[in-house]
Short mmCIF file of C-alpha atoms in Angstrom, two decimals:
data_model
loop_
_atom_site.label_atom_id
_atom_site.label_comp_id
_atom_site.label_asym_id
_atom_site.label_seq_id
_atom_site.Cartn_x
_atom_site.Cartn_y
_atom_site.Cartn_z
CA MET A 1 -57.67 -7.20 -22.09
CA GLU A 2 -57.05 -10.78 -23.16
CA ASN A 3 -54.23 -12.57 -21.37
CA ILE A 4 -51.44 -12.85 -23.93
CA GLU A 5 -50.23 -16.11 -22.41
CA SER A 6 -53.60 -17.77 -23.00
CA GLY A 7 -53.71 -17.09 -26.71
CA GLU A 8 -53.17 -14.58 -29.47
CA ALA A 9 -54.19 -10.96 -29.00
CA SER A 10 -57.46 -9.90 -30.57
CA GLY A 11 -57.63 -8.11 -33.90
CA GLY A 12 -58.53 -4.87 -32.13
CA GLU A 13 -55.44 -5.04 -29.94
CA ILE A 14 -53.21 -5.73 -32.92
CA GLN A 15 -54.74 -2.75 -34.74
CA SER A 16 -54.03 -0.57 -31.70
CA VAL A 17 -50.37 -1.58 -31.77
CA GLN A 18 -50.20 -0.73 -35.47
CA ARG A 19 -51.83 2.63 -34.77
CA VAL A 20 -49.24 3.45 -32.12
CA GLY A 21 -46.53 2.72 -34.66
CA GLN A 22 -48.22 4.97 -37.22
CA ILE A 23 -48.46 7.83 -34.73
CA CYS A 24 -44.80 7.54 -33.73
CA SER A 25 -43.71 7.40 -37.37
CA LEU A 26 -45.22 10.86 -37.98
CA PHE A 27 -42.44 12.46 -35.94
CA GLY A 28 -39.07 13.27 -37.46
CA PRO A 29 -36.35 15.93 -37.80
CA HIS A 30 -38.80 18.37 -39.40
CA THR A 31 -41.86 17.33 -37.38
CA THR A 32 -40.98 17.47 -33.70
CA GLU A 33 -44.41 18.52 -32.38
CA LEU A 34 -47.91 17.53 -33.43
CA THR A 35 -51.39 18.22 -32.08
CA ALA A 36 -54.01 15.51 -31.80
CA ALA A 37 -55.92 17.27 -34.59
CA GLU A 38 -52.90 17.10 -36.90
CA ILE A 39 -52.40 13.42 -36.08
CA ALA A 40 -56.08 12.74 -36.75
CA GLU A 41 -55.88 14.48 -40.13
CA ARG A 42 -52.74 12.67 -41.25
CA LEU A 43 -53.95 9.24 -40.21
CA GLY A 44 -57.63 9.67 -41.06
CA LEU A 45 -58.75 9.30 -37.43
CA ASN A 46 -61.52 10.90 -35.43
CA ARG A 47 -60.03 13.76 -33.36
CA THR A 48 -61.33 12.33 -30.10
CA THR A 49 -59.79 8.96 -30.93
CA ALA A 50 -56.46 10.57 -31.81
CA TYR A 51 -56.43 12.51 -28.53
CA ARG A 52 -57.16 9.38 -26.51
CA TYR A 53 -54.28 7.60 -28.18
CA CYS A 54 -51.97 10.52 -27.45
CA ALA A 55 -53.06 10.72 -23.82
CA SER A 56 -52.46 6.99 -23.36
CA LEU A 57 -49.05 7.26 -25.01
CA VAL A 58 -48.11 10.08 -22.63
CA THR A 59 -48.98 7.82 -19.70
CA ALA A 60 -46.74 5.11 -21.17
CA GLY A 61 -43.85 7.52 -21.71
CA ILE A 62 -43.95 7.09 -25.48
CA LEU A 63 -45.11 10.70 -25.96
CA GLU A 64 -44.78 13.84 -23.82
CA ARG A 65 -46.65 17.14 -23.77
CA GLY A 66 -44.99 19.67 -26.06
CA HIS A 67 -44.07 23.26 -25.19
CA SER A 68 -46.76 24.66 -27.46
CA ARG A 69 -50.31 24.32 -26.21
CA GLY A 70 -52.03 21.10 -27.21
CA THR A 71 -48.95 19.55 -28.80
CA PHE A 72 -47.21 16.25 -28.25
CA VAL A 73 -43.57 15.25 -28.75
CA LEU A 74 -41.73 11.93 -28.60
CA GLY A 75 -41.19 10.91 -24.97
CA GLY A 76 -38.35 9.66 -22.85
CA LEU A 77 -39.09 6.01 -23.51
CA MET A 78 -38.62 6.54 -27.24
CA LEU A 79 -35.32 8.34 -26.59
CA GLN A 80 -34.15 5.51 -24.35
CA LEU A 81 -35.10 2.80 -26.85
CA GLY A 82 -33.68 4.76 -29.79
CA MET A 83 -30.31 5.20 -28.11
CA HIS A 84 -30.26 1.53 -27.15
CA ALA A 85 -31.11 0.46 -30.69
CA LEU A 86 -28.42 2.66 -32.22
CA GLY A 87 -25.90 1.55 -29.63
CA ARG A 88 -26.32 -2.04 -30.79
CA ARG A 89 -25.36 -1.11 -34.36
CA ARG A 90 -21.60 -1.65 -34.44
CA VAL A 91 -21.32 0.11 -37.77
CA ILE A 92 -22.26 3.45 -36.17
CA LYS A 93 -19.33 3.19 -33.75
CA ILE A 94 -16.83 2.04 -36.37
CA ALA A 95 -17.80 4.19 -39.38
CA PRO A 96 -16.77 7.78 -38.37
CA PRO A 97 -13.04 7.60 -39.30
CA PHE A 98 -13.88 5.86 -42.59
CA MET A 99 -16.39 8.59 -43.42
CA ALA A 100 -13.96 11.38 -42.48
CA GLU A 101 -11.33 9.90 -44.79
CA LEU A 102 -13.86 9.61 -47.61
CA THR A 103 -15.03 13.21 -47.19
CA ASN A 104 -11.45 14.50 -47.24
CA ALA A 105 -10.61 12.45 -50.33
CA VAL A 106 -13.56 13.44 -52.53
CA ARG A 107 -14.63 16.76 -50.95
CA MET A 108 -18.26 15.70 -50.61
CA THR A 109 -20.54 15.18 -47.62
CA THR A 110 -20.69 11.50 -46.65
CA VAL A 111 -23.77 9.87 -45.13
CA LEU A 112 -24.23 6.57 -43.30
CA ALA A 113 -27.78 5.19 -43.31
CA VAL A 114 -29.26 2.18 -41.53
CA TRP A 115 -32.56 0.45 -42.27
CA GLY A 116 -35.49 1.67 -40.20
CA ALA A 117 -39.11 0.53 -40.15
CA ARG A 118 -39.76 1.17 -43.84
CA GLY A 119 -36.60 2.66 -45.29
CA PRO A 120 -33.13 4.10 -44.72
CA ILE A 121 -32.59 6.39 -41.73
CA VAL A 122 -29.64 8.80 -41.66
CA ALA A 123 -27.46 7.73 -38.73
CA LEU A 124 -24.22 9.65 -39.30
CA VAL A 125 -23.23 12.65 -41.41
CA ASN A 126 -19.71 13.89 -42.13
CA GLU A 127 -20.06 17.29 -43.76
CA ASP A 128 -17.72 18.66 -46.38
CA ILE A 129 -16.80 22.08 -44.96
CA SER A 130 -14.16 22.82 -47.60
CA ARG A 131 -16.66 24.45 -49.96
CA THR A 132 -18.43 27.79 -49.70
CA VAL A 133 -21.84 26.11 -49.91
CA MET A 134 -22.21 23.03 -47.74
CA VAL A 135 -24.55 20.19 -48.71
CA THR A 136 -25.92 18.18 -45.79
CA VAL A 137 -28.85 16.16 -44.44
CA HIS A 138 -30.27 15.93 -40.93
CA THR A 139 -29.43 12.94 -38.77
CA GLY A 140 -32.63 10.97 -38.20
CA SER A 141 -34.09 11.84 -41.60
CA GLN A 142 -35.89 9.03 -43.38
CA LEU A 143 -34.77 8.81 -46.99
CA ASP A 144 -37.47 8.26 -49.57
CA LEU A 145 -37.68 6.04 -52.64
CA ASP A 146 -35.73 8.46 -54.83
CA PHE A 147 -32.50 8.22 -52.85
CA ALA A 148 -29.64 5.95 -53.90
CA GLN A 149 -29.49 4.49 -50.38
CA MET A 150 -33.03 3.14 -50.71
CA LYS A 151 -32.26 1.38 -53.97
CA VAL A 152 -29.11 -0.24 -52.57
CA PHE A 153 -30.95 -1.50 -49.49
CA LEU A 154 -33.79 -2.91 -51.59
CA ALA A 155 -31.29 -4.57 -53.93
CA CYS A 156 -29.88 -6.48 -50.96
CA GLN A 157 -33.19 -7.55 -49.43
CA ASP A 158 -35.95 -9.90 -50.46
CA GLU A 159 -39.03 -8.96 -52.48
CA HIS A 160 -41.11 -8.41 -49.32
CA ALA A 161 -39.04 -5.35 -48.45
CA PHE A 162 -39.68 -3.96 -51.93
CA GLU A 163 -43.41 -4.56 -51.59
CA ARG A 164 -43.57 -2.78 -48.23
CA ALA A 165 -41.46 0.16 -49.42
CA THR A 166 -43.51 0.73 -52.58
CA GLU A 167 -46.93 0.18 -51.04
CA GLY A 168 -49.36 2.81 -52.27
CA VAL A 169 -47.15 4.29 -55.02
CA SER A 170 -48.33 4.57 -58.61
CA ASP A 171 -47.52 1.88 -61.17
CA THR A 172 -45.28 4.35 -63.01
CA LYS A 173 -43.32 5.21 -59.90
CA ARG A 174 -43.09 1.57 -58.91
CA ALA A 175 -41.61 0.65 -62.29
CA GLU A 176 -39.10 3.49 -61.96
CA ILE A 177 -37.99 2.31 -58.53
CA GLU A 178 -37.83 -1.28 -59.73
CA ALA A 179 -35.49 -0.25 -62.54
CA GLY A 180 -33.28 1.62 -60.07
CA VAL A 181 -33.12 -1.42 -57.78
CA TYR A 182 -32.18 -3.61 -60.75
CA MET A 183 -29.32 -1.24 -61.62
CA ALA A 184 -28.11 -1.22 -58.02
CA ARG A 185 -28.18 -5.03 -57.97
CA ARG A 186 -26.31 -5.20 -61.26
CA ASN A 187 -23.68 -2.54 -60.53
CA GLY A 188 -23.15 -2.98 -56.80
CA TYR A 189 -23.94 0.69 -56.17
CA SER A 190 -26.58 3.29 -57.03
CA ILE A 191 -26.52 6.88 -58.26
CA ALA A 192 -29.56 9.14 -58.09
CA SER A 193 -30.17 12.72 -59.13
CA HIS A 194 -32.83 14.83 -57.42
CA SER A 195 -35.11 17.64 -58.51
CA ASP A 196 -33.47 20.10 -56.10
CA GLY A 197 -30.17 19.79 -57.94
CA LEU A 198 -28.58 17.37 -55.52
CA PHE A 199 -27.28 13.88 -56.21
CA SER A 200 -26.58 10.86 -54.05
CA ALA A 201 -24.35 7.86 -54.71
CA ALA A 202 -24.48 4.89 -52.34
CA ALA A 203 -22.80 1.53 -51.80
CA PRO A 204 -23.67 -1.30 -49.40
CA VAL A 205 -21.86 -2.07 -46.15
CA PHE A 206 -21.97 -5.67 -44.94
CA ASP A 207 -21.37 -7.33 -41.59
CA GLU A 208 -21.32 -11.09 -41.01
CA TYR A 209 -25.11 -11.28 -41.37
CA GLY A 210 -25.62 -9.27 -44.55
CA ILE A 211 -26.23 -5.63 -45.39
CA CYS A 212 -26.12 -3.46 -42.25
CA ALA A 213 -25.80 0.04 -43.70
CA THR A 214 -25.10 2.12 -46.76
CA VAL A 215 -22.34 4.68 -47.15
CA ALA A 216 -23.11 7.47 -49.57
CA LEU A 217 -21.88 10.68 -51.12
CA LEU A 218 -24.14 13.74 -51.23
CA GLY A 219 -23.34 16.61 -53.57
CA ALA A 220 -24.70 19.42 -55.70
CA ASP A 221 -22.39 19.46 -58.73
CA GLN A 222 -24.48 17.89 -61.49
CA MET A 223 -21.38 17.49 -63.68
CA ALA A 224 -19.47 15.58 -61.02
CA ASP A 225 -17.88 12.50 -62.56
CA LEU A 226 -19.27 9.35 -60.98
CA SER A 227 -18.56 7.07 -63.91
CA TYR A 228 -17.11 3.65 -63.19
CA GLY A 229 -13.43 4.08 -62.35
CA SER A 230 -13.75 7.77 -61.48
CA PRO A 231 -11.87 8.89 -58.34
CA ALA A 232 -15.05 9.72 -56.38
CA LEU A 233 -16.88 6.46 -57.11
CA THR A 234 -13.71 4.40 -56.65
CA GLN A 235 -13.14 5.96 -53.24
CA LEU A 236 -16.77 5.37 -52.24
CA LEU A 237 -16.59 1.68 -53.18
CA HIS A 238 -13.21 1.31 -51.47
CA THR A 239 -14.68 2.77 -48.28
CA ALA A 240 -17.66 0.40 -48.39
CA VAL A 241 -15.35 -2.60 -48.81
CA ALA A 242 -12.97 -1.47 -46.04
CA LEU A 243 -15.81 -0.76 -43.62
CA SER A 244 -17.37 -4.14 -44.41
CA ALA A 245 -14.06 -5.87 -43.71
CA GLU A 246 -13.77 -4.08 -40.37
CA LEU A 247 -17.25 -5.35 -39.46
CA GLY A 248 -16.41 -8.94 -40.35
CA GLY A 249 -18.38 -8.95 -43.57
CA ASP A 250 -16.83 -10.31 -46.74
CA HIS A 251 -18.00 -7.68 -49.24
CA GLU A 252 -17.24 -9.65 -52.38
CA LYS A 253 -18.61 -12.91 -50.97
CA MET A 254 -21.84 -11.15 -49.90
CA ARG A 255 -22.22 -9.61 -53.34
CA ALA A 256 -21.69 -12.94 -55.06
CA ALA A 257 -24.04 -14.90 -52.80
CA GLY A 258 -26.75 -12.33 -52.12
CA PRO A 259 -29.32 -10.45 -54.21
CA LEU A 260 -26.76 -7.77 -55.07
CA GLY A 261 -24.52 -10.20 -56.95
CA ALA A 262 -26.68 -10.77 -60.01
CA GLU A 263 -24.02 -9.54 -62.42
CA SER A 264 -21.27 -6.97 -62.64
CA GLY A 265 -21.90 -3.52 -64.01
CA GLY A 266 -18.27 -2.56 -64.33
CA GLN A 267 -18.54 -1.66 -67.99
CA GLU A 268 -21.28 0.91 -67.50
CA ARG A 269 -20.07 4.52 -67.53
CA ARG A 270 -22.18 7.61 -66.89
CA ARG A 271 -22.21 11.06 -65.33
CA VAL A 272 -24.61 12.22 -62.64
CA ALA A 273 -26.52 14.45 -65.04
CA ASP A 274 -27.42 11.40 -67.13
CA VAL A 275 -28.81 9.27 -64.29
#
């Protein structure tokens, strides 16, 4: 292997690093074990090549052998690095009481998401247990383009983040997401309805460097009032501002100076069913 100190790594080595990242990204809350054959199919690799990658990653501690025959799971090194990375996010330590207060006030599950490799990752969940049917999401889940959290994050980042997040999607879908990001930038929050009857409403949380998280409501009542000035949306925005202040981020200053501060959407009123 080329000595890194003597020059840049070769194209093949860079591709190998990218491949490792692709393999690791296949794992999640609903995909805890994968065989080399499954990895090969999902990434378009030769099965022998996929197995060699997996075997090398086991040696490095990035993967481990799963309980089922021929399977692989994320290894101890990934656990160690993941815990270290989360531990450095101050918002995760500070947010729980803010989320508990929000849940109690609006009787909805609250979700804190941080930005991962390509999109929002659920870091904390405070479930609303006051209702007969509880709406929740798994910690560690990556939220897709349809979620309000994604649109808020993209509204606060540069165009390169949007390009990476929408890579490979159809022109129609891309235009739809672009419109949602515009609305999030204009309003300072985002509301999204989903095909499974759920809705999400999200607002940005800032620290001294910029957006560090989103705080969101997750519910199932399609007639829930999330119009501007409604109790639920007002409480969500209040929580985002208070959490930002606790983190040393000036919420209004960030909105005015950053991509999110294009213009105010305070006059827009709508219900979830209309979004």
